[in-house]
Amino acid sequence: MITSFHPPQRTLMGPGPSDVHPRVLSAMARPTIGHLDPAFIGMMDEIKQLLQYALRTENPLTMPVSAPGSAGMEACFVNLVEPGDKVIVCQNGVFGGRMKENVERFGGEALMVQDAWGTPVSVDKVRELMQQHDDIKALAFVHAETSTGVCSDAQALCRLARDYGCLTIVDAVTSLAGVELEVDQWGIDALYSGTQKCLSAPPGISPVTFSEAALEKVSKRESRIPSWFLDKKLVMGYWGGGQKRAYHHTAPVNALYGLHESLVMLQEEGIENAWQRHAMHHEALKAGLETLGLKFTVAADARLPQLNSVQVPEGVDEAKVRSLLLQNYSLEIGAGLGDLAGKVWRIGLMGSSCTRRHVMLCIDALENTLGEMGVELPSGAAAAAAATYAAQEQ
Ligand SMILES: *Cc1c(COP(=O)(O)O)cnc(C)c1O
């Protein structure tokens, strides 16, 4: 007979999901109530407010899509791209490629700006393309490329889009709560994120926000939005303000309790403090990894603190290392994706997985594992990380 499933206790330091805090897990175990219960509607309003806080926006259309980050992405593109629309899509990793796919599937024309994996989106290349075309409808880019660990200059890209009168569609799945992200100040028009990265909430929900300009584009569409579930005008009948909520779909009630709790925790910490925490633990992890002789994929000025991509040393079986880490330390780190498959490890320091305990465990486990596999290593990695902490405390 099949019995209950009890997952192993892991420490999650990959590209997401990250460790979910016990407070969030226990919130999810509270009683399920109706998705139109007045108490639930009150909590939905709080989630919207808390998301506005986390995203630094006053956009009324700020809400979680009841599906993973990939669905948040589709929600942005399916509402904003009409057949024939020209959209500049920046690609410097896996996720930009998915944006292209979205634009094309909804009948748009994707004008690609390609940059090498591990480097940020080139603002100059985007500007050149904008100068060549006077009918660009939107600029789409990934703020934090989880496949490589690179952060692009979202502020500069949004300013450029403003100057040329086009909308911006931003993937902030990994950036939200890990690095500075300013929806209103930077003038982002449509943004999607995820819950399982730096928010450390359960996977399967995608916060999105639309500016007034984005909503105007939606209302002026000539063609019907080709998705029923993701049609923002319909979803807002349920997520919009006021008491008269209409049934649209059954919200993932308990998962939303979890998101609510994780956002409450973020508010308690303060969003700026969360950015600061990610930067601080990244410095310690970096000191330890570099002492082990591991080299970062991304140049120092474009590195994401929450996603550390390091080169696998010559001759080392990278999959074996990950499997030993899982077996012996119950520690998960990420493999390379796409062009970087087999070449890098991706070490996440996201949300609840961004603590001193995580950093020290990871360095210790990597040092021992590589040592046992016969890789010659300089000593002192843990001491280097600890010294970074000591220096930061002064
Ligand atoms: C994880 C991720 C996604 C996809 O999110 P899912 O929840 O897995 O659908 C999209 N973009 C980026 C940058 C990501 O890191």
GROMACS .gro file of C-alpha atoms and ligand atoms in nm:
model
  409
    1MET     CA    1   0.000   0.000   0.000
    2ILE     CA    2   0.121   0.351  -0.074
    3THR     CA    3   0.166   0.555   0.246
    4SER     CA    4   0.198   0.926   0.328
    5PHE     CA    5   0.477   1.119   0.164
    6HIS     CA    6   0.737   1.268   0.396
    7PRO     CA    7   0.997   1.468   0.206
    8PRO     CA    8   1.356   1.461   0.332
    9GLN     CA    9   1.477   1.767   0.524
   10ARG     CA   10   1.688   1.957   0.273
   11THR     CA   11   1.882   2.279   0.274
   12LEU     CA   12   1.794   2.452  -0.052
   13MET     CA   13   2.072   2.657  -0.208
   14GLY     CA   14   1.988   2.619  -0.574
   15PRO     CA   15   1.814   2.856  -0.817
   16GLY     CA   16   1.480   2.813  -0.636
   17PRO     CA   17   1.278   2.698  -0.459
   18SER     CA   18   1.453   2.832  -0.151
   19ASP     CA   19   1.398   2.717   0.207
   20VAL     CA   20   1.047   2.798   0.323
   21HIS     CA   21   1.044   2.940   0.675
   22PRO     CA   22   0.856   2.740   0.943
   23ARG     CA   23   0.628   3.041   0.996
   24VAL     CA   24   0.523   3.019   0.632
   25LEU     CA   25   0.479   2.642   0.645
   26SER     CA   26   0.260   2.665   0.953
   27ALA     CA   27   0.052   2.944   0.797
   28MET     CA   28  -0.019   2.706   0.508
   29ALA     CA   29  -0.148   2.441   0.746
   30ARG     CA   30  -0.428   2.668   0.875
   31PRO     CA   31  -0.787   2.573   0.790
   32THR     CA   32  -0.897   2.612   0.431
   33ILE     CA   33  -1.184   2.859   0.394
   34GLY     CA   34  -1.391   2.961   0.093
   35HIS     CA   35  -1.221   3.176  -0.168
   36LEU     CA   36  -1.512   3.423  -0.147
   37ASP     CA   37  -1.532   3.418   0.235
   38PRO     CA   38  -1.520   3.778   0.365
   39ALA     CA   39  -1.224   3.683   0.584
   40PHE     CA   40  -1.038   3.552   0.282
   41ILE     CA   41  -1.116   3.864   0.080
   42GLY     CA   42  -0.971   4.073   0.362
   43MET     CA   43  -0.650   3.870   0.340
   44MET     CA   44  -0.640   3.912  -0.038
   45ASP     CA   45  -0.649   4.289   0.007
   46GLU     CA   46  -0.358   4.263   0.248
   47ILE     CA   47  -0.160   4.053   0.000
   48LYS     CA   48  -0.210   4.324  -0.264
   49GLN     CA   49  -0.090   4.592  -0.023
   50LEU     CA   50   0.208   4.386   0.085
   51LEU     CA   51   0.301   4.318  -0.278
   52GLN     CA   52   0.280   4.690  -0.353
   53TYR     CA   53   0.522   4.743  -0.064
   54ALA     CA   54   0.763   4.474  -0.188
   55LEU     CA   55   0.750   4.599  -0.547
   56ARG     CA   56   0.762   4.967  -0.449
   57THR     CA   57   0.454   5.055  -0.648
   58GLU     CA   58   0.114   5.208  -0.609
   59ASN     CA   59  -0.027   5.028  -0.913
   60PRO     CA   60  -0.381   4.917  -0.827
   61LEU     CA   61  -0.333   4.618  -1.055
   62THR     CA   62  -0.082   4.437  -0.834
   63MET     CA   63  -0.180   4.081  -0.756
   64PRO     CA   64  -0.063   3.722  -0.751
   65VAL     CA   65  -0.141   3.501  -1.051
   66SER     CA   66  -0.251   3.156  -0.930
   67ALA     CA   67   0.026   2.974  -1.116
   68PRO     CA   68   0.408   2.978  -1.132
   69GLY     CA   69   0.637   3.251  -1.262
   70SER     CA   70   0.606   3.117  -1.615
   71ALA     CA   71   0.232   3.192  -1.600
   72GLY     CA   72   0.304   3.543  -1.472
   73MET     CA   73   0.522   3.582  -1.780
   74GLU     CA   74   0.240   3.467  -2.007
   75ALA     CA   75  -0.002   3.699  -1.827
   76CYS     CA   76   0.217   3.997  -1.917
   77PHE     CA   77   0.273   3.901  -2.280
   78VAL     CA   78  -0.075   3.773  -2.361
   79ASN     CA   79  -0.236   4.095  -2.238
   80LEU     CA   80   0.015   4.339  -2.384
   81VAL     CA   81   0.125   4.189  -2.716
   82GLU     CA   82  -0.113   4.207  -3.010
   83PRO     CA   83  -0.063   4.049  -3.351
   84GLY     CA   84   0.187   4.257  -3.549
   85ASP     CA   85   0.336   4.435  -3.246
   86LYS     CA   86   0.710   4.482  -3.256
   87VAL     CA   87   0.871   4.397  -2.923
   88ILE     CA   88   1.240   4.425  -2.843
   89VAL     CA   89   1.342   4.116  -2.647
   90CYS     CA   90   1.676   4.108  -2.473
   91GLN     CA   91   1.836   3.769  -2.434
   92ASN     CA   92   2.142   3.695  -2.223
   93GLY     CA   93   2.039   3.360  -2.081
   94VAL     CA   94   1.760   3.104  -2.070
   95PHE     CA   95   1.471   3.323  -1.963
   96GLY     CA   96   1.503   3.588  -2.235
   97GLY     CA   97   1.451   3.304  -2.484
   98ARG     CA   98   1.117   3.228  -2.323
   99MET     CA   99   1.011   3.590  -2.366
  100LYS     CA  100   1.079   3.562  -2.739
  101GLU     CA  101   0.869   3.248  -2.750
  102ASN     CA  102   0.582   3.434  -2.580
  103VAL     CA  103   0.595   3.735  -2.814
  104GLU     CA  104   0.587   3.510  -3.119
  105ARG     CA  105   0.313   3.281  -2.993
  106PHE     CA  106   0.087   3.582  -2.941
  107GLY     CA  107   0.150   3.706  -3.294
  108GLY     CA  108   0.409   3.971  -3.220
  109GLU     CA  109   0.743   4.024  -3.387
  110ALA     CA  110   1.042   3.981  -3.156
  111LEU     CA  111   1.342   4.200  -3.237
  112MET     CA  112   1.627   4.034  -3.052
  113VAL     CA  113   1.912   4.198  -2.866
  114GLN     CA  114   2.157   3.918  -2.790
  115ASP     CA  115   2.428   3.940  -2.529
  116ALA     CA  116   2.671   3.675  -2.414
  117TRP     CA  117   2.557   3.453  -2.130
  118GLY     CA  118   2.696   3.592  -1.807
  119THR     CA  119   2.701   3.954  -1.923
  120PRO     CA  120   2.425   4.213  -1.865
  121VAL     CA  121   2.191   4.335  -2.136
  122SER     CA  122   2.367   4.604  -2.340
  123VAL     CA  123   2.176   4.932  -2.306
  124ASP     CA  124   2.361   5.065  -2.611
  125LYS     CA  125   2.245   4.782  -2.835
  126VAL     CA  126   1.887   4.838  -2.723
  127ARG     CA  127   1.917   5.211  -2.796
  128GLU     CA  128   2.052   5.140  -3.145
  129LEU     CA  129   1.759   4.916  -3.223
  130MET     CA  130   1.513   5.174  -3.093
  131GLN     CA  131   1.673   5.436  -3.317
  132GLN     CA  132   1.627   5.210  -3.619
  133HIS     CA  133   1.253   5.150  -3.566
  134ASP     CA  134   0.988   5.404  -3.478
  135ASP     CA  135   0.712   5.154  -3.409
  136ILE     CA  136   0.840   4.952  -3.115
  137LYS     CA  137   0.556   4.871  -2.878
  138ALA     CA  138   0.746   4.722  -2.587
  139LEU     CA  139   1.088   4.640  -2.447
  140ALA     CA  140   1.115   4.308  -2.262
  141PHE     CA  141   1.410   4.198  -2.051
  142VAL     CA  142   1.507   3.986  -1.753
  143HIS     CA  143   1.626   4.188  -1.455
  144ALA     CA  144   1.800   3.900  -1.276
  145GLU     CA  145   1.903   3.616  -1.511
  146THR     CA  146   1.891   3.309  -1.288
  147SER     CA  147   2.056   3.092  -1.552
  148THR     CA  148   2.381   3.289  -1.529
  149GLY     CA  149   2.367   3.503  -1.213
  150VAL     CA  150   2.381   3.836  -1.393
  151CYS     CA  151   2.191   4.153  -1.304
  152SER     CA  152   2.099   4.394  -1.584
  153ASP     CA  153   2.051   4.768  -1.540
  154ALA     CA  154   1.672   4.776  -1.523
  155GLN     CA  155   1.663   5.144  -1.438
  156ALA     CA  156   1.861   5.248  -1.746
  157LEU     CA  157   1.662   5.016  -1.974
  158CYS     CA  158   1.331   5.154  -1.845
  159ARG     CA  159   1.449   5.513  -1.888
  160LEU     CA  160   1.541   5.434  -2.247
  161ALA     CA  161   1.200   5.278  -2.312
  162ARG     CA  162   1.035   5.591  -2.170
  163ASP     CA  163   1.245   5.813  -2.398
  164TYR     CA  164   1.130   5.615  -2.700
  165GLY     CA  165   0.768   5.590  -2.587
  166CYS     CA  166   0.741   5.216  -2.546
  167LEU     CA  167   0.623   4.997  -2.262
  168THR     CA  168   0.851   4.776  -2.052
  169ILE     CA  169   0.789   4.414  -1.961
  170VAL     CA  170   1.026   4.298  -1.687
  171ASP     CA  171   1.103   3.952  -1.551
  172ALA     CA  172   1.171   4.006  -1.180
  173VAL     CA  173   1.124   3.646  -1.071
  174THR     CA  174   1.464   3.626  -0.903
  175SER     CA  175   1.526   3.995  -0.838
  176LEU     CA  176   1.226   4.069  -0.614
  177ALA     CA  177   1.342   4.104  -0.251
  178GLY     CA  178   1.702   4.009  -0.337
  179VAL     CA  179   1.826   4.327  -0.505
  180GLU     CA  180   1.686   4.677  -0.543
  181LEU     CA  181   1.372   4.684  -0.756
  182GLU     CA  182   1.169   5.004  -0.794
  183VAL     CA  183   0.859   4.962  -1.008
  184ASP     CA  184   0.725   5.318  -0.987
  185GLN     CA  185   1.052   5.507  -0.965
  186TRP     CA  186   1.205   5.323  -1.260
  187GLY     CA  187   0.881   5.336  -1.460
  188ILE     CA  188   0.828   4.963  -1.512
  189ASP     CA  189   0.497   4.898  -1.694
  190ALA     CA  190   0.444   4.525  -1.656
  191LEU     CA  191   0.633   4.296  -1.425
  192TYR     CA  192   0.607   3.936  -1.316
  193SER     CA  193   0.783   3.764  -1.031
  194GLY     CA  194   0.781   3.437  -0.841
  195THR     CA  195   0.724   3.332  -0.483
  196GLN     CA  196   0.983   3.055  -0.451
  197LYS     CA  197   1.298   3.262  -0.497
  198CYS     CA  198   1.378   3.554  -0.264
  199LEU     CA  199   1.029   3.564  -0.109
  200SER     CA  200   1.077   3.206   0.016
  201ALA     CA  201   0.708   3.130  -0.014
  202PRO     CA  202   0.573   2.810  -0.167
  203PRO     CA  203   0.627   2.773  -0.544
  204GLY     CA  204   0.334   2.806  -0.780
  205ILE     CA  205   0.227   3.169  -0.745
  206SER     CA  206   0.339   3.466  -0.953
  207PRO     CA  207   0.304   3.827  -0.836
  208VAL     CA  208   0.241   4.066  -1.126
  209THR     CA  209   0.190   4.439  -1.153
  210PHE     CA  210   0.065   4.657  -1.441
  211SER     CA  211   0.106   5.035  -1.468
  212GLU     CA  212  -0.164   5.271  -1.588
  213ALA     CA  213   0.003   5.287  -1.930
  214ALA     CA  214   0.001   4.908  -1.952
  215LEU     CA  215  -0.369   4.897  -1.865
  216GLU     CA  216  -0.439   5.159  -2.129
  217LYS     CA  217  -0.268   4.942  -2.388
  218VAL     CA  218  -0.483   4.648  -2.277
  219SER     CA  219  -0.804   4.853  -2.299
  220LYS     CA  220  -0.717   4.980  -2.648
  221ARG     CA  221  -0.652   4.636  -2.792
  222GLU     CA  222  -0.816   4.564  -3.122
  223SER     CA  223  -0.798   4.189  -3.088
  224ARG     CA  224  -0.936   3.972  -2.813
  225ILE     CA  225  -0.692   3.850  -2.548
  226PRO     CA  226  -0.626   3.493  -2.659
  227SER     CA  227  -0.624   3.350  -2.305
  228TRP     CA  228  -0.929   3.330  -2.083
  229PHE     CA  229  -0.750   3.243  -1.758
  230LEU     CA  230  -0.486   3.513  -1.786
  231ASP     CA  231  -0.710   3.793  -1.921
  232LYS     CA  232  -0.639   4.066  -1.665
  233LYS     CA  233  -0.977   4.233  -1.707
  234LEU     CA  234  -1.151   3.911  -1.610
  235VAL     CA  235  -0.913   3.825  -1.325
  236MET     CA  236  -0.963   4.171  -1.174
  237GLY     CA  237  -1.331   4.090  -1.127
  238TYR     CA  238  -1.204   3.859  -0.854
  239TRP     CA  239  -0.885   4.032  -0.735
  240GLY     CA  240  -1.008   4.392  -0.781
  241GLY     CA  241  -1.109   4.602  -0.480
  242GLY     CA  242  -1.456   4.628  -0.330
  243GLN     CA  243  -1.697   4.377  -0.186
  244LYS     CA  244  -1.849   4.260  -0.511
  245ARG     CA  245  -1.604   3.989  -0.605
  246ALA     CA  246  -1.702   3.761  -0.887
  247TYR     CA  247  -1.597   3.401  -0.910
  248HIS     CA  248  -1.320   3.365  -1.165
  249HIS     CA  249  -1.125   3.061  -1.046
  250THR     CA  250  -1.072   2.899  -0.708
  251ALA     CA  251  -0.771   3.070  -0.556
  252PRO     CA  252  -0.498   2.845  -0.408
  253VAL     CA  253  -0.624   2.935  -0.061
  254ASN     CA  254  -0.356   2.775   0.156
  255ALA     CA  255  -0.069   2.867  -0.071
  256LEU     CA  256  -0.186   3.228  -0.044
  257TYR     CA  257  -0.174   3.202   0.338
  258GLY     CA  258   0.190   3.112   0.287
  259LEU     CA  259   0.255   3.403   0.053
  260HIS     CA  260   0.082   3.639   0.297
  261GLU     CA  261   0.305   3.521   0.583
  262SER     CA  262   0.624   3.551   0.379
  263LEU     CA  263   0.529   3.906   0.279
  264VAL     CA  264   0.451   3.992   0.643
  265MET     CA  265   0.799   3.866   0.732
  266LEU     CA  266   0.949   4.079   0.455
  267GLN     CA  267   0.766   4.384   0.583
  268GLU     CA  268   0.890   4.314   0.938
  269GLU     CA  269   1.247   4.293   0.813
  270GLY     CA  270   1.211   4.591   0.580
  271ILE     CA  271   1.269   4.555   0.206
  272GLU     CA  272   1.591   4.758   0.210
  273ASN     CA  273   1.725   4.542   0.492
  274ALA     CA  274   1.645   4.234   0.285
  275TRP     CA  275   1.851   4.370  -0.008
  276GLN     CA  276   2.129   4.450   0.238
  277ARG     CA  277   2.118   4.099   0.389
  278HIS     CA  278   2.155   3.939   0.047
  279ALA     CA  279   2.455   4.162  -0.032
  280MET     CA  280   2.619   4.085   0.302
  281HIS     CA  281   2.594   3.705   0.287
  282HIS     CA  282   2.702   3.710  -0.076
  283GLU     CA  283   3.029   3.877   0.030
  284ALA     CA  284   3.099   3.601   0.281
  285LEU     CA  285   3.009   3.323   0.039
  286LYS     CA  286   3.228   3.483  -0.226
  287ALA     CA  287   3.526   3.501   0.011
  288GLY     CA  288   3.487   3.131   0.090
  289LEU     CA  289   3.436   3.017  -0.269
  290GLU     CA  290   3.728   3.222  -0.398
  291THR     CA  291   3.951   3.082  -0.127
  292LEU     CA  292   3.855   2.737  -0.256
  293GLY     CA  293   3.982   2.854  -0.594
  294LEU     CA  294   3.639   2.872  -0.757
  295LYS     CA  295   3.591   3.143  -1.018
  296PHE     CA  296   3.273   3.343  -1.067
  297THR     CA  297   3.105   3.338  -1.410
  298VAL     CA  298   2.991   3.700  -1.390
  299ALA     CA  299   3.206   4.012  -1.347
  300ALA     CA  300   3.192   4.163  -0.998
  301ASP     CA  301   2.989   4.472  -1.093
  302ALA     CA  302   2.701   4.273  -1.246
  303ARG     CA  303   2.676   3.984  -1.001
  304LEU     CA  304   2.352   3.889  -0.833
  305PRO     CA  305   2.408   3.832  -0.462
  306GLN     CA  306   2.124   3.580  -0.457
  307LEU     CA  307   2.254   3.362  -0.743
  308ASN     CA  308   2.621   3.277  -0.744
  309SER     CA  309   2.738   3.106  -1.057
  310VAL     CA  310   3.087   2.955  -1.030
  311GLN     CA  311   3.292   2.752  -1.279
  312VAL     CA  312   3.334   2.382  -1.214
  313PRO     CA  313   3.710   2.315  -1.177
  314GLU     CA  314   3.879   2.131  -1.464
  315GLY     CA  315   3.835   1.754  -1.450
  316VAL     CA  316   3.569   1.754  -1.177
  317ASP     CA  317   3.248   1.557  -1.229
  318GLU     CA  318   3.000   1.834  -1.145
  319ALA     CA  319   2.694   1.607  -1.117
  320LYS     CA  320   2.879   1.380  -0.874
  321VAL     CA  321   2.959   1.675  -0.651
  322ARG     CA  322   2.594   1.779  -0.639
  323SER     CA  323   2.483   1.428  -0.569
  324LEU     CA  324   2.737   1.389  -0.283
  325LEU     CA  325   2.626   1.722  -0.136
  326LEU     CA  326   2.269   1.597  -0.139
  327GLN     CA  327   2.357   1.255   0.002
  328ASN     CA  328   2.600   1.361   0.273
  329TYR     CA  329   2.478   1.708   0.366
  330SER     CA  330   2.118   1.709   0.241
  331LEU     CA  331   2.227   2.025   0.061
  332GLU     CA  332   2.095   2.117  -0.282
  333ILE     CA  333   2.289   2.345  -0.516
  334GLY     CA  334   2.200   2.409  -0.880
  335ALA     CA  335   2.349   2.280  -1.204
  336GLY     CA  336   2.417   2.494  -1.510
  337LEU     CA  337   2.133   2.556  -1.757
  338GLY     CA  338   2.144   2.579  -2.136
  339ASP     CA  339   2.484   2.698  -2.263
  340LEU     CA  340   2.627   2.664  -1.912
  341ALA     CA  341   2.508   2.307  -1.847
  342GLY     CA  342   2.794   2.099  -1.708
  343LYS     CA  343   3.018   2.404  -1.675
  344VAL     CA  344   2.893   2.584  -1.365
  345TRP     CA  345   2.726   2.540  -1.031
  346ARG     CA  346   2.458   2.786  -0.932
  347ILE     CA  347   2.454   2.855  -0.561
  348GLY     CA  348   2.145   3.037  -0.442
  349LEU     CA  349   2.128   3.265  -0.140
  350MET     CA  350   1.762   3.347  -0.166
  351GLY     CA  351   1.527   3.468   0.105
  352SER     CA  352   1.525   3.227   0.400
  353SER     CA  353   1.821   3.046   0.241
  354CYS     CA  354   2.029   3.361   0.279
  355THR     CA  355   2.178   3.326   0.627
  356ARG     CA  356   2.516   3.278   0.784
  357ARG     CA  357   2.427   2.916   0.859
  358HIS     CA  358   2.367   2.851   0.488
  359VAL     CA  359   2.690   3.018   0.380
  360MET     CA  360   2.905   2.829   0.630
  361LEU     CA  361   2.738   2.494   0.556
  362CYS     CA  362   2.784   2.536   0.183
  363ILE     CA  363   3.151   2.624   0.206
  364ASP     CA  364   3.224   2.346   0.450
  365ALA     CA  365   3.032   2.087   0.247
  366LEU     CA  366   3.195   2.190  -0.081
  367GLU     CA  367   3.543   2.192   0.071
  368ASN     CA  368   3.501   1.845   0.220
  369THR     CA  369   3.336   1.699  -0.088
  370LEU     CA  370   3.590   1.832  -0.337
  371GLY     CA  371   3.868   1.722  -0.100
  372GLU     CA  372   3.729   1.370  -0.078
  373MET     CA  373   3.713   1.357  -0.457
  374GLY     CA  374   4.084   1.425  -0.468
  375VAL     CA  375   4.075   1.789  -0.581
  376GLU     CA  376   4.370   1.978  -0.437
  377LEU     CA  377   4.241   2.280  -0.252
  378PRO     CA  378   4.394   2.570  -0.069
  379SER     CA  379   4.278   2.569   0.294
  380GLY     CA  380   4.106   2.843   0.491
  381ALA     CA  381   3.777   2.890   0.304
  382ALA     CA  382   3.560   2.886   0.614
  383ALA     CA  383   3.799   3.121   0.790
  384ALA     CA  384   3.780   3.362   0.496
  385ALA     CA  385   3.400   3.368   0.511
  386ALA     CA  386   3.403   3.411   0.886
  387ALA     CA  387   3.653   3.695   0.855
  388THR     CA  388   3.416   3.870   0.612
  389TYR     CA  389   3.141   3.853   0.869
  390ALA     CA  390   3.371   3.981   1.141
  391ALA     CA  391   3.474   4.275   0.923
  392GLN     CA  392   3.111   4.357   0.842
  393GLU     CA  393   3.020   4.361   1.208
  394GLN     CA  394   3.273   4.633   1.285
  395LIG     C1  395   1.246   3.070  -1.195
  395LIG     C2  396   1.237   3.172  -1.303
  395LIG     C3  397   1.128   3.179  -1.391
  395LIG     C4  398   1.018   3.076  -1.395
  395LIG     O1  399   0.947   3.066  -1.278
  395LIG     P1  400   0.862   2.932  -1.252
  395LIG     O2  401   0.796   2.960  -1.120
  395LIG     O3  402   0.960   2.821  -1.249
  395LIG     O4  403   0.764   2.918  -1.362
  395LIG     C5  404   1.125   3.281  -1.483
  395LIG     N1  405   1.224   3.372  -1.491
  395LIG     C6  406   1.332   3.368  -1.408
  395LIG     C7  407   1.437   3.471  -1.421
  395LIG     C8  408   1.340   3.268  -1.313
  395LIG     O5  409   1.447   3.263  -1.232
   0.00000   0.00000   0.00000
